[in-house]
Amino acid sequence: MINTSAEQGFHGAPVEIRVAASVTQLPIVRGLAEALVLLSDFTLDEVADIRLAVDEACSTLIGVAAPDTSLQCVFTIGETELHVQVGGVAAREGLPDARSFGWHVLRTLTDAVDARQEPFDQQVSGYPTAVEFRRVRGKA
């Protein structure tokens, strides 16, 4: 599902996609992220960084995902920045390891990154977990 408003363009209107929590779905999410930031006047270097950051955030959640769950990715492009939220359901309690190489990549490629996890939810048979990051346009 992709939600956007033609009147607003991409600025301020969240664009959402939900895919299976599987590495086979990563090209779809990366492609959407790339298209959005290209259409929003990010530089080619910023596009490459954002694409890699999206891949890393999704891969992190896929690695801990409960069986047969999905990832929801929400992209919000403001006047000067991109905000990305990737949510899923983790099979076990615990946030991503902040000392891992993947988390280091996220911190390096973004201006802010955060992860959060909610308590066990019986309706989804797991722990709702999200990784969010922000990338400012034109920042060297």
Tab-separated table of N, CA and C in Angstrom:
chain	number	residue	atom	x	y	z
A	1	MET	N	0.846	-1.159	0.000
A	1	MET	CA	0.000	0.000	0.000
A	1	MET	C	0.896	1.227	0.000
A	2	ILE	N	0.661	2.147	-0.919
A	2	ILE	CA	1.391	3.404	-0.963
A	2	ILE	C	0.372	4.513	-0.819
A	3	ASN	N	0.556	5.330	0.213
A	3	ASN	CA	-0.337	6.458	0.469
A	3	ASN	C	0.408	7.745	0.193
A	4	THR	N	-0.108	8.582	-0.677
A	4	THR	CA	0.454	9.905	-0.891
A	4	THR	C	-0.608	10.801	-1.483
A	5	SER	N	-0.435	12.079	-1.334
A	5	SER	CA	-1.397	13.048	-1.832
A	5	SER	C	-0.786	13.822	-2.982
A	6	ALA	N	-1.443	13.861	-4.126
A	6	ALA	CA	-0.930	14.577	-5.288
A	6	ALA	C	-0.824	16.066	-5.017
A	7	GLU	N	-1.716	16.602	-4.191
A	7	GLU	CA	-1.675	18.031	-3.898
A	7	GLU	C	-0.431	18.403	-3.109
A	8	GLN	N	-0.015	17.543	-2.184
A	8	GLN	CA	1.132	17.832	-1.334
A	8	GLN	C	2.440	17.387	-1.962
A	9	GLY	N	2.396	16.574	-2.992
A	9	GLY	CA	3.622	15.967	-3.474
A	9	GLY	C	4.110	14.995	-2.424
A	10	PHE	N	5.426	14.856	-2.317
A	10	PHE	CA	5.979	13.930	-1.336
A	10	PHE	C	6.293	14.619	-0.016
A	11	HIS	N	6.344	15.942	0.011
A	11	HIS	CA	6.713	16.662	1.227
A	11	HIS	C	5.589	16.624	2.246
A	12	GLY	N	5.879	16.036	3.404
A	12	GLY	CA	4.935	16.009	4.508
A	12	GLY	C	3.945	14.865	4.472
A	13	ALA	N	3.697	14.287	3.329
A	13	ALA	CA	2.739	13.185	3.226
A	13	ALA	C	3.484	11.861	3.385
A	14	PRO	N	3.184	11.100	4.432
A	14	PRO	CA	3.887	9.823	4.602
A	14	PRO	C	3.597	8.861	3.454
A	15	VAL	N	4.618	8.144	3.058
A	15	VAL	CA	4.488	7.073	2.077
A	15	VAL	C	4.764	5.781	2.831
A	16	GLU	N	3.815	4.850	2.767
A	16	GLU	CA	3.920	3.617	3.538
A	16	GLU	C	3.926	2.404	2.627
A	17	ILE	N	4.676	1.402	3.053
A	17	ILE	CA	4.671	0.119	2.362
A	17	ILE	C	4.780	-0.980	3.418
A	18	ARG	N	4.065	-2.055	3.190
A	18	ARG	CA	4.128	-3.221	4.084
A	18	ARG	C	4.530	-4.415	3.229
A	19	VAL	N	5.576	-5.115	3.680
A	19	VAL	CA	6.076	-6.289	2.968
A	19	VAL	C	6.334	-7.398	3.976
A	20	ALA	N	6.446	-8.609	3.487
A	20	ALA	CA	6.800	-9.734	4.356
A	20	ALA	C	8.179	-9.476	4.965
A	21	ALA	N	8.375	-9.892	6.202
A	21	ALA	CA	9.668	-9.735	6.876
A	21	ALA	C	10.623	-10.801	6.348
A	22	SER	N	11.096	-10.565	5.129
A	22	SER	CA	11.945	-11.522	4.425
A	22	SER	C	12.973	-10.765	3.588
A	23	VAL	N	14.178	-11.311	3.508
A	23	VAL	CA	15.217	-10.669	2.701
A	23	VAL	C	14.823	-10.578	1.228
A	24	THR	N	13.920	-11.427	0.786
A	24	THR	CA	13.489	-11.370	-0.613
A	24	THR	C	12.712	-10.089	-0.918
A	25	GLN	N	12.238	-9.402	0.117
A	25	GLN	CA	11.461	-8.173	-0.069
A	25	GLN	C	12.324	-6.908	0.007
A	26	LEU	N	13.585	-7.046	0.388
A	26	LEU	CA	14.461	-5.887	0.518
A	26	LEU	C	14.590	-5.059	-0.765
A	27	PRO	N	14.712	-5.685	-1.944
A	27	PRO	CA	14.818	-4.862	-3.157
A	27	PRO	C	13.610	-3.940	-3.376
A	28	ILE	N	12.438	-4.378	-2.972
A	28	ILE	CA	11.238	-3.554	-3.131
A	28	ILE	C	11.320	-2.321	-2.246
A	29	VAL	N	11.685	-2.518	-0.995
A	29	VAL	CA	11.769	-1.390	-0.046
A	29	VAL	C	12.903	-0.449	-0.444
A	30	ARG	N	14.055	-0.999	-0.811
A	30	ARG	CA	15.178	-0.158	-1.256
A	30	ARG	C	14.791	0.651	-2.488
A	31	GLY	N	14.108	0.017	-3.421
A	31	GLY	CA	13.695	0.713	-4.645
A	31	GLY	C	12.742	1.856	-4.365
A	32	LEU	N	11.781	1.639	-3.461
A	32	LEU	CA	10.854	2.703	-3.099
A	32	LEU	C	11.597	3.853	-2.430
A	33	ALA	N	12.478	3.539	-1.500
A	33	ALA	CA	13.253	4.577	-0.813
A	33	ALA	C	14.071	5.382	-1.821
A	34	GLU	N	14.713	4.692	-2.734
A	34	GLU	CA	15.534	5.363	-3.743
A	34	GLU	C	14.685	6.289	-4.612
A	35	ALA	N	13.551	5.816	-5.069
A	35	ALA	CA	12.678	6.638	-5.910
A	35	ALA	C	12.205	7.877	-5.160
A	36	LEU	N	11.810	7.719	-3.921
A	36	LEU	CA	11.312	8.858	-3.141
A	36	LEU	C	12.373	9.926	-2.940
A	37	VAL	N	13.573	9.524	-2.578
A	37	VAL	CA	14.597	10.530	-2.307
A	37	VAL	C	15.137	11.145	-3.597
A	38	LEU	N	15.157	10.393	-4.686
A	38	LEU	CA	15.542	10.977	-5.972
A	38	LEU	C	14.554	12.053	-6.400
A	39	LEU	N	13.276	11.801	-6.181
A	39	LEU	CA	12.240	12.765	-6.551
A	39	LEU	C	12.157	13.939	-5.574
A	40	SER	N	12.926	13.884	-4.499
A	40	SER	CA	12.863	14.916	-3.463
A	40	SER	C	14.145	15.726	-3.361
A	41	ASP	N	14.915	15.750	-4.433
A	41	ASP	CA	16.105	16.596	-4.541
A	41	ASP	C	17.235	16.261	-3.580
A	42	PHE	N	17.337	15.012	-3.171
A	42	PHE	CA	18.523	14.592	-2.435
A	42	PHE	C	19.626	14.363	-3.464
A	43	THR	N	20.878	14.547	-3.066
A	43	THR	CA	21.994	14.309	-3.985
A	43	THR	C	22.160	12.809	-4.205
A	44	LEU	N	22.917	12.448	-5.227
A	44	LEU	CA	23.139	11.027	-5.503
A	44	LEU	C	23.870	10.344	-4.347
A	45	ASP	N	24.799	11.049	-3.700
A	45	ASP	CA	25.475	10.468	-2.533
A	45	ASP	C	24.489	10.242	-1.393
A	46	GLU	N	23.591	11.207	-1.170
A	46	GLU	CA	22.578	11.054	-0.121
A	46	GLU	C	21.633	9.904	-0.452
A	47	VAL	N	21.286	9.761	-1.717
A	47	VAL	CA	20.413	8.657	-2.143
A	47	VAL	C	21.070	7.319	-1.813
A	48	ALA	N	22.350	7.191	-2.127
A	48	ALA	CA	23.067	5.943	-1.848
A	48	ALA	C	23.117	5.670	-0.345
A	49	ASP	N	23.376	6.714	0.451
A	49	ASP	CA	23.421	6.547	1.906
A	49	ASP	C	22.063	6.130	2.462
A	50	ILE	N	21.008	6.772	1.991
A	50	ILE	CA	19.660	6.462	2.482
A	50	ILE	C	19.250	5.049	2.086
A	51	ARG	N	19.560	4.683	0.870
A	51	ARG	CA	19.237	3.330	0.399
A	51	ARG	C	19.909	2.279	1.292
A	52	LEU	N	21.184	2.506	1.618
A	52	LEU	CA	21.916	1.577	2.477
A	52	LEU	C	21.360	1.591	3.902
A	53	ALA	N	20.998	2.767	4.409
A	53	ALA	CA	20.434	2.866	5.764
A	53	ALA	C	19.085	2.138	5.840
A	54	VAL	N	18.256	2.296	4.823
A	54	VAL	CA	16.966	1.587	4.776
A	54	VAL	C	17.208	0.080	4.763
A	55	ASP	N	18.150	-0.351	3.945
A	55	ASP	CA	18.485	-1.770	3.876
A	55	ASP	C	18.939	-2.290	5.240
A	56	GLU	N	19.755	-1.521	5.923
A	56	GLU	CA	20.281	-1.944	7.226
A	56	GLU	C	19.181	-1.989	8.286
A	57	ALA	N	18.305	-0.978	8.304
A	57	ALA	CA	17.194	-0.964	9.269
A	57	ALA	C	16.270	-2.160	9.039
A	58	CYS	N	15.929	-2.404	7.781
A	58	CYS	CA	15.058	-3.539	7.464
A	58	CYS	C	15.735	-4.869	7.782
A	59	SER	N	16.997	-5.009	7.422
A	59	SER	CA	17.728	-6.249	7.688
A	59	SER	C	17.809	-6.535	9.180
A	60	THR	N	17.999	-5.477	9.969
A	60	THR	CA	18.050	-5.627	11.424
A	60	THR	C	16.753	-6.230	11.947
A	61	LEU	N	15.624	-5.708	11.478
A	61	LEU	CA	14.334	-6.223	11.956
A	61	LEU	C	13.997	-7.590	11.363
A	62	ILE	N	14.402	-7.830	10.134
A	62	ILE	CA	14.182	-9.152	9.534
A	62	ILE	C	14.937	-10.214	10.334
A	63	GLY	N	16.118	-9.863	10.801
A	63	GLY	CA	16.940	-10.806	11.564
A	63	GLY	C	16.317	-11.252	12.874
A	64	VAL	N	15.424	-10.450	13.439
A	64	VAL	CA	14.794	-10.804	14.720
A	64	VAL	C	13.292	-11.072	14.566
A	65	ALA	N	12.798	-11.060	13.344
A	65	ALA	CA	11.350	-11.147	13.095
A	65	ALA	C	10.751	-12.487	13.500
A	66	ALA	N	9.557	-12.397	14.052
A	66	ALA	CA	8.768	-13.600	14.333
A	66	ALA	C	8.327	-14.205	12.999
A	67	PRO	N	8.125	-15.513	12.942
A	67	PRO	CA	7.715	-16.157	11.687
A	67	PRO	C	6.410	-15.569	11.135
A	68	ASP	N	6.348	-15.480	9.818
A	68	ASP	CA	5.139	-15.049	9.104
A	68	ASP	C	4.655	-13.658	9.505
A	69	THR	N	5.589	-12.748	9.768
A	69	THR	CA	5.225	-11.368	10.093
A	69	THR	C	5.650	-10.458	8.949
A	70	SER	N	5.341	-9.196	9.090
A	70	SER	CA	5.671	-8.240	8.030
A	70	SER	C	6.423	-7.045	8.597
A	71	LEU	N	6.993	-6.279	7.688
A	71	LEU	CA	7.627	-5.010	8.020
A	71	LEU	C	6.751	-3.907	7.463
A	72	GLN	N	6.602	-2.849	8.221
A	72	GLN	CA	5.919	-1.663	7.737
A	72	GLN	C	6.953	-0.550	7.704
A	73	CYS	N	7.124	0.047	6.542
A	73	CYS	CA	8.080	1.137	6.368
A	73	CYS	C	7.306	2.406	6.051
A	74	VAL	N	7.609	3.465	6.802
A	74	VAL	CA	6.953	4.752	6.602
A	74	VAL	C	8.037	5.785	6.305
A	75	PHE	N	7.922	6.420	5.152
A	75	PHE	CA	8.864	7.450	4.722
A	75	PHE	C	8.140	8.790	4.758
A	76	THR	N	8.706	9.762	5.471
A	76	THR	CA	8.132	11.100	5.521
A	76	THR	C	9.220	12.085	5.114
A	77	ILE	N	8.972	12.791	4.016
A	77	ILE	CA	9.947	13.750	3.507
A	77	ILE	C	9.472	15.149	3.834
A	78	GLY	N	10.287	15.843	4.611
A	78	GLY	CA	9.998	17.231	4.957
A	78	GLY	C	10.743	18.165	4.023
A	79	GLU	N	10.689	19.431	4.323
A	79	GLU	CA	11.372	20.425	3.496
A	79	GLU	C	12.877	20.226	3.491
A	80	THR	N	13.432	19.766	4.608
A	80	THR	CA	14.893	19.647	4.710
A	80	THR	C	15.383	18.263	5.101
A	81	GLU	N	14.471	17.324	5.372
A	81	GLU	CA	14.935	16.026	5.845
A	81	GLU	C	13.976	14.898	5.501
A	82	LEU	N	14.500	13.702	5.655
A	82	LEU	CA	13.737	12.468	5.488
A	82	LEU	C	13.669	11.781	6.840
A	83	HIS	N	12.486	11.304	7.201
A	83	HIS	CA	12.308	10.511	8.412
A	83	HIS	C	11.810	9.136	7.967
A	84	VAL	N	12.467	8.089	8.441
A	84	VAL	CA	12.094	6.713	8.085
A	84	VAL	C	11.807	5.950	9.363
A	85	GLN	N	10.675	5.247	9.373
A	85	GLN	CA	10.337	4.364	10.477
A	85	GLN	C	10.064	2.983	9.897
A	86	VAL	N	10.773	1.998	10.413
A	86	VAL	CA	10.580	0.603	10.006
A	86	VAL	C	10.107	-0.152	11.233
A	87	GLY	N	8.942	-0.773	11.140
A	87	GLY	CA	8.385	-1.508	12.261
A	87	GLY	C	8.140	-2.954	11.905
A	88	GLY	N	8.242	-3.803	12.907
A	88	GLY	CA	7.986	-5.225	12.720
A	88	GLY	C	7.697	-5.875	14.056
A	89	VAL	N	7.639	-7.186	14.053
A	89	VAL	CA	7.374	-7.954	15.272
A	89	VAL	C	8.564	-8.878	15.514
A	90	ALA	N	9.223	-8.662	16.641
A	90	ALA	CA	10.376	-9.485	17.005
A	90	ALA	C	9.906	-10.738	17.726
A	91	ALA	N	10.599	-11.828	17.483
A	91	ALA	CA	10.263	-13.099	18.129
A	91	ALA	C	10.676	-13.096	19.601
A	92	ARG	N	11.753	-12.352	19.909
A	92	ARG	CA	12.271	-12.324	21.278
A	92	ARG	C	12.419	-10.887	21.771
A	93	GLU	N	12.430	-10.757	23.054
A	93	GLU	CA	12.614	-9.448	23.668
A	93	GLU	C	14.057	-8.986	23.485
A	94	GLY	N	14.226	-7.699	23.244
A	94	GLY	CA	15.568	-7.123	23.151
A	94	GLY	C	15.721	-6.230	21.944
A	95	LEU	N	16.390	-5.110	22.160
A	95	LEU	CA	16.650	-4.162	21.079
A	95	LEU	C	17.859	-4.605	20.272
A	96	PRO	N	18.008	-4.062	19.056
A	96	PRO	CA	19.205	-4.373	18.267
A	96	PRO	C	20.466	-3.981	19.037
A	97	ASP	N	21.516	-4.729	18.830
A	97	ASP	CA	22.782	-4.491	19.517
A	97	ASP	C	23.412	-3.204	18.993
A	98	ALA	N	23.514	-2.192	19.842
A	98	ALA	CA	24.076	-0.897	19.456
A	98	ALA	C	25.568	-0.985	19.151
A	99	ARG	N	26.203	-2.116	19.470
A	99	ARG	CA	27.632	-2.298	19.177
A	99	ARG	C	27.867	-3.065	17.885
A	100	SER	N	26.790	-3.484	17.214
A	100	SER	CA	26.944	-4.282	15.999
A	100	SER	C	27.400	-3.422	14.823
A	101	PHE	N	27.940	-4.082	13.817
A	101	PHE	CA	28.381	-3.377	12.617
A	101	PHE	C	27.204	-2.694	11.920
A	102	GLY	N	26.067	-3.377	11.851
A	102	GLY	CA	24.879	-2.805	11.215
A	102	GLY	C	24.423	-1.525	11.893
A	103	TRP	N	24.449	-1.510	13.212
A	103	TRP	CA	24.039	-0.307	13.942
A	103	TRP	C	25.058	0.813	13.720
A	104	HIS	N	26.328	0.453	13.646
A	104	HIS	CA	27.372	1.440	13.342
A	104	HIS	C	27.120	2.060	11.957
A	105	VAL	N	26.766	1.242	10.997
A	105	VAL	CA	26.449	1.746	9.653
A	105	VAL	C	25.282	2.728	9.723
A	106	LEU	N	24.232	2.376	10.445
A	106	LEU	CA	23.075	3.263	10.590
A	106	LEU	C	23.463	4.597	11.223
A	107	ARG	N	24.259	4.546	12.274
A	107	ARG	CA	24.687	5.797	12.931
A	107	ARG	C	25.540	6.650	12.004
A	108	THR	N	26.356	6.013	11.182
A	108	THR	CA	27.249	6.731	10.283
A	108	THR	C	26.486	7.386	9.134
A	109	LEU	N	25.480	6.717	8.611
A	109	LEU	CA	24.771	7.198	7.416
A	109	LEU	C	23.602	8.138	7.709
A	110	THR	N	23.233	8.268	8.969
A	110	THR	CA	22.060	9.064	9.314
A	110	THR	C	22.428	10.155	10.308
A	111	ASP	N	21.511	11.085	10.501
A	111	ASP	CA	21.735	12.162	11.470
A	111	ASP	C	21.209	11.799	12.850
A	112	ALA	N	20.298	10.860	12.926
A	112	ALA	CA	19.775	10.363	14.200
A	112	ALA	C	19.174	8.987	13.942
A	113	VAL	N	19.386	8.082	14.880
A	113	VAL	CA	18.807	6.741	14.768
A	113	VAL	C	18.379	6.292	16.156
A	114	ASP	N	17.275	5.559	16.205
A	114	ASP	CA	16.740	5.104	17.482
A	114	ASP	C	15.992	3.791	17.262
A	115	ALA	N	15.920	3.001	18.297
A	115	ALA	CA	15.136	1.760	18.263
A	115	ALA	C	14.294	1.704	19.525
A	116	ARG	N	13.135	1.104	19.391
A	116	ARG	CA	12.279	0.924	20.564
A	116	ARG	C	11.513	-0.390	20.415
A	117	GLN	N	11.114	-0.915	21.573
A	117	GLN	CA	10.368	-2.167	21.576
A	117	GLN	C	9.277	-2.089	22.627
A	118	GLU	N	8.106	-2.584	22.256
A	118	GLU	CA	6.976	-2.629	23.182
A	118	GLU	C	6.933	-4.006	23.846
A	119	PRO	N	6.188	-4.116	24.943
A	119	PRO	CA	6.052	-5.422	25.605
A	119	PRO	C	5.391	-6.449	24.681
A	120	PHE	N	5.489	-7.706	25.078
A	120	PHE	CA	4.896	-8.796	24.300
A	120	PHE	C	3.425	-8.504	24.025
A	121	ASP	N	3.020	-8.690	22.780
A	121	ASP	CA	1.645	-8.455	22.345
A	121	ASP	C	1.088	-9.788	21.855
A	122	GLN	N	0.092	-10.313	22.565
A	122	GLN	CA	-0.469	-11.616	22.204
A	122	GLN	C	-1.144	-11.594	20.843
A	123	GLN	N	-1.705	-10.462	20.448
A	123	GLN	CA	-2.379	-10.386	19.143
A	123	GLN	C	-1.421	-10.633	17.992
A	124	VAL	N	-0.173	-10.207	18.134
A	124	VAL	CA	0.798	-10.394	17.057
A	124	VAL	C	1.837	-11.463	17.392
A	125	SER	N	1.717	-12.070	18.573
A	125	SER	CA	2.610	-13.146	19.030
A	125	SER	C	4.075	-12.740	18.998
A	126	GLY	N	4.341	-11.553	19.512
A	126	GLY	CA	5.729	-11.112	19.559
A	126	GLY	C	5.846	-9.727	20.161
A	127	TYR	N	6.999	-9.144	19.969
A	127	TYR	CA	7.325	-7.843	20.543
A	127	TYR	C	7.367	-6.794	19.428
A	128	PRO	N	6.375	-5.909	19.344
A	128	PRO	CA	6.422	-4.841	18.333
A	128	PRO	C	7.713	-4.026	18.507
A	129	THR	N	8.472	-3.928	17.433
A	129	THR	CA	9.785	-3.302	17.470
A	129	THR	C	9.913	-2.347	16.282
A	130	ALA	N	10.579	-1.229	16.503
A	130	ALA	CA	10.751	-0.253	15.424
A	130	ALA	C	12.160	0.324	15.445
A	131	VAL	N	12.645	0.624	14.261
A	131	VAL	CA	13.896	1.354	14.071
A	131	VAL	C	13.537	2.601	13.284
A	132	GLU	N	13.973	3.744	13.779
A	132	GLU	CA	13.694	5.015	13.108
A	132	GLU	C	14.998	5.750	12.858
A	133	PHE	N	15.043	6.452	11.720
A	133	PHE	CA	16.184	7.326	11.503
A	133	PHE	C	15.767	8.569	10.743
A	134	ARG	N	16.650	9.566	10.815
A	134	ARG	CA	16.427	10.847	10.160
A	134	ARG	C	17.678	11.200	9.381
A	135	ARG	N	17.480	11.737	8.181
A	135	ARG	CA	18.596	12.185	7.353
A	135	ARG	C	18.282	13.576	6.829
A	136	VAL	N	19.166	14.535	7.127
A	136	VAL	CA	18.989	15.919	6.693
A	136	VAL	C	19.558	16.072	5.281
A	137	ARG	N	18.814	16.749	4.417
A	137	ARG	CA	19.233	16.989	3.033
A	137	ARG	C	20.309	18.074	3.001
A	138	GLY	N	21.345	17.834	2.203
A	138	GLY	CA	22.364	18.842	1.969
A	138	GLY	C	23.384	18.998	3.071
A	139	LYS	N	23.337	18.147	4.070
A	139	LYS	CA	24.310	18.221	5.172
A	139	LYS	C	25.568	17.462	4.766
A	140	ALA	N	26.680	18.120	4.838
A	140	ALA	CA	27.954	17.500	4.397
A	140	ALA	C	28.430	16.442	5.356
